[in-house]
Structures are given as structure tokens and as C-alpha cells.
């Protein structure tokens, strides 16, 4: 443990998506600038921060398991403080203390800038700090400017958040309740962050948002992703620009045309379809249909040379029949995604889908997941075999 006049050592365990990773990098940057020593191994720390995820049940289980691991280090005297932050903290607030006795502080997604002060107070004489996550969704300072991060990715690439929150309100998703509504960063702010990353050695910048295609609608009253991408691609030190998490219902021709405007913009698109049955898509609130998605993917492949497509699929949504599932399987066979991830539906508290009837048994969901991923494995192998003999950067 640190002595009275030695710096406090802080460790951090990051869970969840790349937006959480960006938050963790901001936390570490703020702590480092305040004189804390950042530890690579949890057992070397005085205080351990757990940045949690609460998107679906397996993520919550992993978060709780990690919190228990941190508390076990505290009980054995290896560390002395445990701080829980992020999405699980935002969702459960003071309930964290009831479930995990020994946690010293809780900070939601809107209070991450306060962490240096929280840690200092916890180590003050007799210090005891319990922070309850605020429900307000103003754009917090750590999101308004994601500069001064201590990046934990390899130096050659970096993630850049362009929005916080989401307005889509898909029936199964808790993100709007945790992260709030869509709030875009101004173009100049994003460009400045990208310039900082490129100057720090990042040759690939990956733009992320819950729905990148909605960028700008809230602050510019129009979709401004094409302009944003064009501006970032002009940065001299940048080699590659990648865009993640685009919504199939929000594509515009202006966005598609951007890919032919600069060789820096990678022909790689992550387009989560979630399903292909029109009945299930409507129940999910996805705002599109199978036919419109097939038309979109045909257009993308016709207009973007060398396009690589990635998607995600939810298996076992309430009311999903074998026929609905077969439609999704047929859709995947036809589109032949280069990359595909799938997960079983998880009922999330306070979401419309959780209140729906006809939930699929876990055994049935897992069987369908296995069937889908087995098929995709064959598609992926065929695509990969087609690369044999080619030279790629």
C-alpha cells in the first residue's frame, strides 16, 4: 500500500464495448494527469476501478464476477478500495452497494470526470465516498471532448467516439436508458481529436457510435456523417479511416459516395441487421424490412469496390418461429457477410421486448445460435479460401 507521501496506485479493469474502452482511456488519462500511478496489474494497485457493461445478461454476469474478483483482492488485503463505474453503475446506482458489500464508490457514465476527486477522498483520513449515478443526460465533459486519453490500444490504431446515446429505441435495447438520447459532437471537435490521435501515432482511426449513420441529426438537424468522414480523411498523418455501427434504415447515397472519395476510407462497413423476418423486424422496432436491406447490400456492393461487410444477428427474439429463423438463415446465405456475430436474445428490464409473450426457451435459442454460426463458419471459410494467393496490406 502507498504511504502517506507516496502516490496512490490505481488499476482499472475495462469490460464491454469500445465506447467503454474510450471512457476507460479518459479515466486513466485524468488519473495520470492528477499524479496517480497507473498499474498494469490489478494486484499492484491501491484502488481498483471496474468499468462495467450492462448491455445483456452475459455482460452483467461478467461485470458482477469482476466486481467479486476485485472485492476478493480487497478482502485479502491486496488492495484497499474498489470503485464500480460505467453502465452497470448507471443502471443500478445504489443497488450496487446492496449486492456487492465492500464497494467503496459508484460512479455512473455521467460522473467519470469526478473520479480523480473520488479516489483522493477515499484515501483521505477517514475518507468514505459513495457516489450515486445521476440520471441526467447532458453531454458530460468527458464525452464532449475525448482528448487527453491514456490509450490502451496498440499505438497504431485508436477509437474515436462521434456521438453518445441513441434515439432508435429498439424494443430489446437498454442503451438509451443507460447512455441517454443521441448527442453528437460538433465536427470541429471530432476533427481536433482525430488530429491529436494521428499526431500521437495512430494510423487507423475507427469512428464509433451507437448509430454512426445518425450523426449530426440532433445538432445540425441533418445527417452529417459524409462531411465528417471527408474532413477526418483529410488529416495528413492518417492512413486508414474505418466506420463502425451503421443502421441499415439510415443509409443515404451521400454516405455511400464518400467511400470513393478517398483511399483512406476503408471499404468496411459494420451493419447490424439483427434479423431478416419482417414480422420480427417490426416487433424489434428496426424501421426496415428484409427487401430494403437486400436492396441496400446490393447497392453497397455495386458502388463500393472491395467492400467487406460485417453484421450482428439476434437469435430467439420473443415470438420467433422456426419460419422466422429460417428467413434469417436464408438471408445470410444470400448476402454472404464477410464477418458475422450472433447472440441469443436477453430480456432486459423495462424494455418493450421483455414484456412480450412467447419467449423462446434457452435450449431452443442456443440450438438456433449453433445452427446459424455453423452455417456462417462455412461461409467464412469459403470467403477466406478465396483470398489464397492474394497480397493484402
CSV table of C-alpha atoms in Angstrom, one decimal:
chain,number,residue,atom,x,y,z
A,1,UNK,CA,0.0,0.0,0.0
A,2,UNK,CA,1.1,3.6,-0.7
A,3,UNK,CA,2.5,5.5,2.2
A,4,UNK,CA,1.3,8.9,3.3
A,5,UNK,CA,3.5,10.8,0.9
A,6,UNK,CA,3.7,8.3,-2.0
A,7,UNK,CA,1.4,8.5,-5.0
A,8,UNK,CA,-1.8,6.4,-4.9
A,9,UNK,CA,-1.6,3.5,-7.3
A,10,UNK,CA,-4.8,2.8,-9.4
A,11,UNK,CA,-5.7,-0.1,-11.6
A,12,UNK,CA,-8.6,-0.4,-14.0
A,13,UNK,CA,-10.4,-3.4,-15.5
A,14,UNK,CA,-12.4,-2.5,-18.6
A,15,UNK,CA,-15.4,-4.5,-19.8
A,16,UNK,CA,-17.9,-4.1,-22.6
A,17,UNK,CA,-17.8,-2.2,-25.9
A,18,UNK,CA,-15.3,0.2,-27.4
A,19,UNK,CA,-17.3,3.1,-26.0
A,20,UNK,CA,-16.4,1.8,-22.6
A,21,UNK,CA,-12.8,1.4,-23.7
A,22,UNK,CA,-12.8,5.1,-24.6
A,23,UNK,CA,-14.2,6.0,-21.2
A,24,UNK,CA,-11.5,3.9,-19.6
A,25,UNK,CA,-8.8,5.7,-21.5
A,26,UNK,CA,-10.3,9.0,-20.4
A,27,UNK,CA,-10.3,7.9,-16.8
A,28,UNK,CA,-6.7,6.7,-17.0
A,29,UNK,CA,-5.6,10.0,-18.7
A,30,UNK,CA,-7.4,12.1,-16.0
A,31,UNK,CA,-5.8,10.0,-13.1
A,32,UNK,CA,-2.4,10.2,-14.7
A,33,UNK,CA,-2.5,13.9,-15.1
A,34,UNK,CA,-3.5,14.2,-11.4
A,35,UNK,CA,-0.4,12.4,-10.3
A,36,UNK,CA,-1.8,8.9,-9.7
A,37,UNK,CA,0.4,5.9,-10.6
A,38,UNK,CA,-1.4,3.7,-13.2
A,39,UNK,CA,-0.8,0.0,-12.6
A,40,UNK,CA,-1.0,-2.7,-15.3
A,41,UNK,CA,-1.8,-5.5,-12.9
A,42,UNK,CA,-4.8,-5.2,-10.5
A,43,UNK,CA,-2.9,-6.7,-7.6
A,44,UNK,CA,-0.3,-3.9,-7.8
A,45,UNK,CA,-2.9,-1.2,-7.1
A,46,UNK,CA,-4.2,0.5,-4.0
A,47,UNK,CA,-7.5,1.2,-5.7
A,48,UNK,CA,-9.1,-0.8,-8.4
A,49,UNK,CA,-11.7,0.6,-10.8
A,50,UNK,CA,-14.1,-1.7,-12.6
A,51,UNK,CA,-15.7,-0.2,-15.7
A,52,UNK,CA,-18.8,-2.3,-16.2
A,53,UNK,CA,-21.1,-3.3,-19.0
A,54,UNK,CA,-24.9,-4.0,-18.7
A,55,UNK,CA,-26.0,-4.5,-22.3
A,56,UNK,CA,-27.2,-8.1,-21.9
A,57,UNK,CA,-27.3,-10.7,-19.2
A,58,UNK,CA,-23.9,-12.4,-20.0
A,59,UNK,CA,-22.3,-8.9,-19.8
A,60,UNK,CA,-23.9,-8.3,-16.4
A,61,UNK,CA,-22.7,-11.7,-15.2
A,62,UNK,CA,-19.2,-10.8,-16.3
A,63,UNK,CA,-19.4,-7.4,-14.6
A,64,UNK,CA,-20.6,-9.0,-11.3
A,65,UNK,CA,-17.9,-11.7,-11.5
A,66,UNK,CA,-15.3,-9.0,-12.0
A,67,UNK,CA,-16.6,-6.9,-9.1
A,68,UNK,CA,-16.4,-10.0,-6.9
A,69,UNK,CA,-12.8,-10.6,-8.0
A,70,UNK,CA,-11.9,-7.0,-7.1
A,71,UNK,CA,-13.6,-7.4,-3.7
A,72,UNK,CA,-11.7,-10.7,-3.1
A,73,UNK,CA,-8.5,-8.7,-3.6
A,74,UNK,CA,-9.7,-6.2,-1.1
A,75,UNK,CA,-10.7,-8.8,1.5
A,76,UNK,CA,-7.3,-10.4,1.3
A,77,UNK,CA,-5.6,-7.1,1.8
A,78,UNK,CA,-4.0,-6.8,-1.7
A,79,UNK,CA,-5.9,-3.6,-2.5
A,80,UNK,CA,-7.8,-1.3,-0.2
A,81,UNK,CA,-10.5,0.4,-2.4
A,82,UNK,CA,-13.0,-0.8,-5.0
A,83,UNK,CA,-14.8,1.6,-7.3
A,84,UNK,CA,-17.5,0.5,-9.7
A,85,UNK,CA,-18.2,2.7,-12.7
A,86,UNK,CA,-19.9,2.6,-16.1
A,87,UNK,CA,-23.1,1.1,-17.4
A,88,UNK,CA,-24.0,-1.3,-14.6
A,89,UNK,CA,-23.4,1.5,-12.1
A,90,UNK,CA,-25.6,3.8,-14.1
A,91,UNK,CA,-28.4,1.2,-14.4
A,92,UNK,CA,-28.4,0.0,-10.8
A,93,UNK,CA,-27.0,3.0,-8.8
A,94,UNK,CA,-27.2,2.5,-5.1
A,95,UNK,CA,-28.3,-1.2,-5.5
A,96,UNK,CA,-24.6,-1.9,-6.3
A,97,UNK,CA,-23.8,-1.4,-2.6
A,98,UNK,CA,-26.6,-3.7,-1.5
A,99,UNK,CA,-25.5,-6.5,-3.8
A,100,UNK,CA,-21.7,-6.1,-3.5
A,101,UNK,CA,-20.8,-5.3,0.1
A,102,UNK,CA,-17.4,-3.7,0.3
A,103,UNK,CA,-17.6,-1.5,-2.8
A,104,UNK,CA,-16.4,2.0,-1.8
A,105,UNK,CA,-17.8,4.2,-4.5
A,106,UNK,CA,-20.1,4.0,-7.5
A,107,UNK,CA,-20.0,6.4,-10.5
A,108,UNK,CA,-22.3,6.3,-13.5
A,109,UNK,CA,-21.5,7.3,-17.1
A,110,UNK,CA,-22.0,11.0,-16.4
A,111,UNK,CA,-19.6,11.2,-13.4
A,112,UNK,CA,-16.4,9.8,-14.8
A,113,UNK,CA,-14.7,13.2,-14.7
A,114,UNK,CA,-15.1,13.2,-10.9
A,115,UNK,CA,-13.1,10.0,-10.4
A,116,UNK,CA,-9.7,11.7,-9.5
A,117,UNK,CA,-11.5,13.6,-6.7
A,118,UNK,CA,-13.4,10.5,-5.7
A,119,UNK,CA,-10.2,8.4,-5.3
A,120,UNK,CA,-8.5,11.2,-3.4
A,121,UNK,CA,-11.4,11.5,-1.0
A,122,UNK,CA,-11.4,7.7,-0.4
A,123,UNK,CA,-7.8,7.8,0.7
A,124,UNK,CA,-8.2,11.0,2.8
A,125,UNK,CA,-8.1,10.5,6.6
A,126,UNK,CA,-11.3,8.7,7.4
A,127,UNK,CA,-12.4,9.3,3.8
A,128,UNK,CA,-15.6,7.5,2.7
A,129,UNK,CA,-17.3,8.3,-0.6
A,130,UNK,CA,-20.3,6.8,-2.1
A,131,UNK,CA,-21.4,8.3,-5.4
A,132,UNK,CA,-24.9,7.5,-6.8
A,133,UNK,CA,-25.2,7.8,-10.6
A,134,UNK,CA,-27.1,10.8,-11.8
A,135,UNK,CA,-30.0,10.2,-14.2
A,136,UNK,CA,-29.4,13.4,-16.2
A,137,UNK,CA,-28.2,13.1,-19.8
A,138,UNK,CA,-26.4,16.3,-20.6
A,139,UNK,CA,-23.3,15.6,-22.7
A,140,UNK,CA,-20.8,15.1,-19.9
A,141,UNK,CA,-17.4,16.8,-20.3
A,142,UNK,CA,-15.5,13.5,-20.8
A,143,UNK,CA,-17.6,12.9,-23.8
A,144,UNK,CA,-17.8,16.4,-25.1
A,145,UNK,CA,-14.0,16.2,-25.5
A,146,UNK,CA,-12.3,12.8,-25.6
A,147,UNK,CA,-8.8,14.3,-25.7
A,148,UNK,CA,-6.0,13.6,-23.2
A,149,UNK,CA,-6.7,9.9,-23.1
A,150,UNK,CA,-4.2,7.3,-22.0
A,151,UNK,CA,-4.7,4.9,-24.9
A,152,UNK,CA,-4.7,1.2,-24.1
A,153,UNK,CA,-5.0,0.1,-27.7
A,154,UNK,CA,-1.8,-0.6,-29.7
A,155,UNK,CA,-0.3,2.7,-30.8
A,156,UNK,CA,-1.2,2.3,-34.5
A,157,UNK,CA,-5.0,2.5,-34.1
A,158,UNK,CA,-7.5,4.4,-31.9
A,159,UNK,CA,-11.2,4.6,-31.4
A,160,UNK,CA,-12.9,7.9,-31.8
A,161,UNK,CA,-16.4,8.4,-30.4
A,162,UNK,CA,-18.6,10.7,-32.6
A,163,UNK,CA,-21.8,10.5,-30.6
A,164,UNK,CA,-23.2,9.5,-27.3
A,165,UNK,CA,-26.6,7.8,-26.7
A,166,UNK,CA,-29.2,6.7,-29.2
A,167,UNK,CA,-32.6,7.7,-30.4
A,168,UNK,CA,-33.6,4.5,-32.1
A,169,UNK,CA,-35.3,2.8,-29.2
A,170,UNK,CA,-35.2,-0.7,-30.5
A,171,UNK,CA,-37.5,-2.9,-28.4
A,172,UNK,CA,-34.8,-5.1,-26.9
A,173,UNK,CA,-32.2,-2.4,-26.1
A,174,UNK,CA,-31.4,-0.6,-22.8
A,175,UNK,CA,-28.7,1.7,-24.2
A,176,UNK,CA,-31.0,4.8,-24.4
A,177,UNK,CA,-31.9,4.3,-20.8
A,178,UNK,CA,-28.2,4.0,-19.8
A,179,UNK,CA,-26.5,6.4,-22.2
A,180,UNK,CA,-29.4,8.7,-23.0
A,181,UNK,CA,-30.6,10.1,-26.3
A,182,UNK,CA,-28.4,10.9,-29.3
A,183,UNK,CA,-25.9,13.7,-28.7
A,184,UNK,CA,-23.4,14.4,-31.5
A,185,UNK,CA,-20.1,16.1,-31.1
A,186,UNK,CA,-19.5,19.0,-33.4
A,187,UNK,CA,-17.5,18.3,-36.5
A,188,UNK,CA,-14.6,20.6,-35.4
A,189,UNK,CA,-14.4,18.7,-32.1
A,190,UNK,CA,-14.1,15.3,-33.8
A,191,UNK,CA,-11.6,16.6,-36.3
A,192,UNK,CA,-9.4,18.0,-33.5
A,193,UNK,CA,-9.5,14.7,-31.6
A,194,UNK,CA,-8.6,12.8,-34.8
A,195,UNK,CA,-5.6,15.2,-35.4
A,196,UNK,CA,-4.4,14.6,-31.8
A,197,UNK,CA,-4.6,10.8,-32.3
A,198,UNK,CA,-2.8,10.9,-35.7
A,199,UNK,CA,-0.1,13.1,-34.2
A,200,UNK,CA,0.3,10.5,-31.4
A,201,UNK,CA,1.0,7.7,-33.9
A,202,UNK,CA,-2.5,6.4,-34.7
A,203,UNK,CA,-2.5,5.4,-38.4
A,204,UNK,CA,-6.0,3.9,-38.3
A,205,UNK,CA,-8.9,5.8,-36.7
A,206,UNK,CA,-12.1,4.0,-36.0
A,207,UNK,CA,-15.2,6.1,-35.7
A,208,UNK,CA,-17.7,4.7,-33.3
A,209,UNK,CA,-21.3,5.5,-32.1
A,210,UNK,CA,-24.4,3.6,-31.2
A,211,UNK,CA,-25.6,4.5,-34.7
A,212,UNK,CA,-23.0,6.3,-36.7
A,213,UNK,CA,-25.4,7.0,-39.6
A,214,UNK,CA,-27.5,9.2,-37.3
A,215,UNK,CA,-24.5,11.5,-36.7
A,216,UNK,CA,-25.4,15.2,-36.7
A,217,UNK,CA,-29.2,14.9,-36.8
A,218,UNK,CA,-29.5,16.4,-33.3
A,219,UNK,CA,-27.2,19.4,-33.6
A,220,UNK,CA,-27.4,20.1,-37.3
A,221,UNK,CA,-31.0,18.8,-38.0
A,222,UNK,CA,-29.5,16.7,-40.8
A,223,UNK,CA,-27.3,13.6,-41.2
A,224,UNK,CA,-23.7,14.9,-41.5
A,225,UNK,CA,-21.6,11.7,-41.4
A,226,UNK,CA,-20.4,12.2,-45.0
A,227,UNK,CA,-19.0,15.6,-44.2
A,228,UNK,CA,-17.4,14.4,-41.0
A,229,UNK,CA,-15.7,11.4,-42.7
A,230,UNK,CA,-14.4,13.7,-45.5
A,231,UNK,CA,-12.9,16.1,-43.0
A,232,UNK,CA,-11.2,13.4,-41.0
A,233,UNK,CA,-9.8,11.7,-44.1
A,234,UNK,CA,-8.0,14.9,-45.0
A,235,UNK,CA,-5.7,14.6,-41.9
A,236,UNK,CA,-2.2,14.1,-43.4
A,237,UNK,CA,-0.8,11.6,-40.9
A,238,UNK,CA,-3.8,9.3,-41.2
A,239,UNK,CA,-3.5,6.1,-43.2
A,240,UNK,CA,-6.9,4.4,-42.7
A,241,UNK,CA,-10.4,5.5,-41.5
A,242,UNK,CA,-13.0,2.9,-40.5
A,243,UNK,CA,-16.6,3.4,-39.6
A,244,UNK,CA,-18.5,1.1,-37.2
A,245,UNK,CA,-22.1,0.5,-36.2
A,246,UNK,CA,-24.2,1.8,-39.0
A,247,UNK,CA,-28.0,1.4,-39.0
A,248,UNK,CA,-29.5,-0.2,-42.2
A,249,UNK,CA,-32.5,2.1,-42.1
A,250,UNK,CA,-30.5,5.3,-42.1
A,251,UNK,CA,-28.2,5.0,-45.2
A,252,UNK,CA,-28.0,7.9,-47.6
A,253,UNK,CA,-26.5,7.9,-51.1
A,254,UNK,CA,-24.2,10.8,-49.9
A,255,UNK,CA,-22.7,8.5,-47.3
A,256,UNK,CA,-22.1,5.7,-49.8
A,257,UNK,CA,-20.5,8.1,-52.3
A,258,UNK,CA,-17.9,9.1,-49.6
A,259,UNK,CA,-16.1,5.7,-50.0
A,260,UNK,CA,-15.0,6.5,-53.5
A,261,UNK,CA,-13.7,9.9,-52.4
A,262,UNK,CA,-10.5,8.9,-50.6
A,263,UNK,CA,-8.4,5.8,-50.5
A,264,UNK,CA,-8.0,6.3,-46.7
A,265,UNK,CA,-11.7,5.4,-46.1
A,266,UNK,CA,-11.7,1.6,-45.7
A,267,UNK,CA,-14.4,-0.2,-47.7
A,268,UNK,CA,-15.5,-1.9,-44.5
A,269,UNK,CA,-19.0,-1.5,-43.1
A,270,UNK,CA,-20.5,-2.8,-39.9
A,271,UNK,CA,-24.3,-3.0,-40.5
A,272,UNK,CA,-26.1,-4.8,-37.6
A,273,UNK,CA,-29.2,-6.3,-39.3
A,274,UNK,CA,-30.4,-8.2,-36.1
A,275,UNK,CA,-32.9,-10.3,-38.1
A,276,UNK,CA,-34.4,-10.8,-41.5
A,277,UNK,CA,-38.1,-11.7,-40.8
A,278,UNK,CA,-40.3,-8.7,-41.5
A,279,UNK,CA,-42.6,-9.7,-38.6
A,280,UNK,CA,-39.7,-9.8,-36.1
A,281,UNK,CA,-38.0,-6.7,-37.5
A,282,UNK,CA,-41.3,-4.8,-36.9
A,283,UNK,CA,-41.5,-6.2,-33.4
A,284,UNK,CA,-37.9,-5.1,-32.8
A,285,UNK,CA,-38.6,-1.6,-34.0
A,286,UNK,CA,-35.9,-1.7,-36.6
A,287,UNK,CA,-37.6,0.5,-39.1
A,288,UNK,CA,-36.7,-1.5,-42.1
A,289,UNK,CA,-37.6,-4.7,-44.0
A,290,UNK,CA,-35.7,-7.7,-45.5
A,291,UNK,CA,-36.3,-6.4,-49.0
A,292,UNK,CA,-35.0,-3.0,-48.2
A,293,UNK,CA,-31.9,-4.5,-46.6
A,294,UNK,CA,-31.2,-6.8,-49.6
A,295,UNK,CA,-31.5,-3.7,-51.8
A,296,UNK,CA,-29.1,-1.8,-49.6
A,297,UNK,CA,-26.5,-4.5,-49.6
A,298,UNK,CA,-26.7,-4.9,-53.4
A,299,UNK,CA,-26.3,-1.2,-53.8
A,300,UNK,CA,-23.3,-1.1,-51.4
A,301,UNK,CA,-21.5,-3.9,-53.2
A,302,UNK,CA,-22.2,-2.4,-56.6
A,303,UNK,CA,-20.9,1.0,-55.6
A,304,UNK,CA,-18.0,0.3,-53.2
A,305,UNK,CA,-15.1,-1.6,-54.6
A,306,UNK,CA,-13.7,-4.4,-52.4
A,307,UNK,CA,-16.4,-4.0,-49.8
A,308,UNK,CA,-16.2,-6.1,-46.6
A,309,UNK,CA,-19.5,-6.4,-44.7
A,310,UNK,CA,-19.9,-7.3,-41.0
A,311,UNK,CA,-23.2,-7.7,-39.2
A,312,UNK,CA,-24.8,-9.0,-36.0
A,313,UNK,CA,-27.9,-11.1,-35.5
A,314,UNK,CA,-30.2,-11.7,-32.5
A,315,UNK,CA,-31.5,-15.3,-32.2
A,316,UNK,CA,-34.6,-16.2,-30.3
A,317,UNK,CA,-36.4,-12.9,-30.1
A,318,UNK,CA,-39.8,-13.3,-28.4
A,319,UNK,CA,-42.3,-14.9,-30.8
A,320,UNK,CA,-39.6,-16.0,-33.3
A,321,UNK,CA,-40.9,-19.1,-35.1
A,322,UNK,CA,-38.9,-21.6,-37.0
A,323,UNK,CA,-40.1,-19.9,-40.2
A,324,UNK,CA,-38.8,-16.6,-38.9
A,325,UNK,CA,-35.5,-18.1,-38.1
A,326,UNK,CA,-35.3,-19.8,-41.5
A,327,UNK,CA,-35.8,-16.4,-43.2
A,328,UNK,CA,-32.8,-15.1,-41.3
A,329,UNK,CA,-30.7,-18.2,-42.3
A,330,UNK,CA,-31.8,-17.7,-46.0
A,331,UNK,CA,-30.9,-14.0,-45.9
A,332,UNK,CA,-27.5,-14.7,-44.5
A,333,UNK,CA,-26.9,-17.4,-47.2
A,334,UNK,CA,-27.8,-14.8,-49.9
A,335,UNK,CA,-25.9,-11.8,-48.5
A,336,UNK,CA,-22.8,-13.8,-47.5
A,337,UNK,CA,-21.4,-11.5,-44.9
A,338,UNK,CA,-17.6,-11.5,-44.5
A,339,UNK,CA,-17.9,-11.2,-40.7
A,340,UNK,CA,-20.9,-12.1,-38.6
A,341,UNK,CA,-21.5,-12.2,-34.8
A,342,UNK,CA,-24.7,-13.5,-33.2
A,343,UNK,CA,-26.1,-13.7,-29.7
A,344,UNK,CA,-29.2,-15.1,-28.1
A,345,UNK,CA,-32.0,-12.7,-27.1
A,346,UNK,CA,-31.7,-11.5,-23.5
A,347,UNK,CA,-34.8,-9.9,-21.8
A,348,UNK,CA,-33.8,-6.5,-20.4
A,349,UNK,CA,-35.8,-4.9,-17.6
A,350,UNK,CA,-38.1,-2.0,-18.7
A,351,UNK,CA,-37.7,-2.7,-22.4
A,352,UNK,CA,-40.8,-3.4,-24.6
A,353,UNK,CA,-39.5,-6.8,-25.7
A,354,UNK,CA,-39.2,-8.0,-22.1
A,355,UNK,CA,-43.0,-7.6,-21.7
A,356,UNK,CA,-43.8,-9.5,-24.9
A,357,UNK,CA,-45.2,-13.0,-24.7
A,358,UNK,CA,-44.0,-16.3,-26.2
A,359,UNK,CA,-40.4,-16.1,-25.0
A,360,UNK,CA,-38.2,-18.9,-26.5
A,361,UNK,CA,-36.6,-21.4,-24.1
A,362,UNK,CA,-32.9,-21.0,-23.6
A,363,UNK,CA,-32.2,-24.5,-25.1
A,364,UNK,CA,-34.1,-23.6,-28.2
A,365,UNK,CA,-32.3,-20.2,-28.6
A,366,UNK,CA,-28.9,-21.9,-28.1
A,367,UNK,CA,-29.7,-24.6,-30.7
A,368,UNK,CA,-30.6,-21.9,-33.3
A,369,UNK,CA,-27.5,-19.9,-32.4
A,370,UNK,CA,-25.3,-23.0,-33.0
A,371,UNK,CA,-27.0,-23.7,-36.3
A,372,UNK,CA,-26.6,-20.2,-37.5
A,373,UNK,CA,-22.9,-19.9,-36.5
A,374,UNK,CA,-22.1,-23.3,-38.1
A,375,UNK,CA,-23.5,-22.1,-41.4
A,376,UNK,CA,-21.6,-18.8,-41.1
A,377,UNK,CA,-18.4,-20.7,-40.4
A,378,UNK,CA,-18.8,-22.4,-43.8
A,379,UNK,CA,-19.4,-19.1,-45.5
A,380,UNK,CA,-16.4,-17.5,-43.8
A,381,UNK,CA,-14.2,-20.4,-44.8
A,382,UNK,CA,-15.2,-20.1,-48.4
A,383,UNK,CA,-14.5,-16.4,-48.4
A,384,UNK,CA,-11.2,-16.9,-46.8
A,385,UNK,CA,-10.2,-19.6,-49.3
A,386,UNK,CA,-10.9,-17.0,-52.0
A,387,UNK,CA,-8.1,-14.9,-50.5
A,388,UNK,CA,-5.4,-17.5,-51.1
A,389,UNK,CA,-2.7,-16.2,-53.4
A,390,UNK,CA,-3.7,-12.6,-52.9
A,391,UNK,CA,-1.4,-10.0,-51.4
A,392,UNK,CA,-3.1,-7.6,-49.0
A,393,UNK,CA,-2.0,-4.7,-46.9
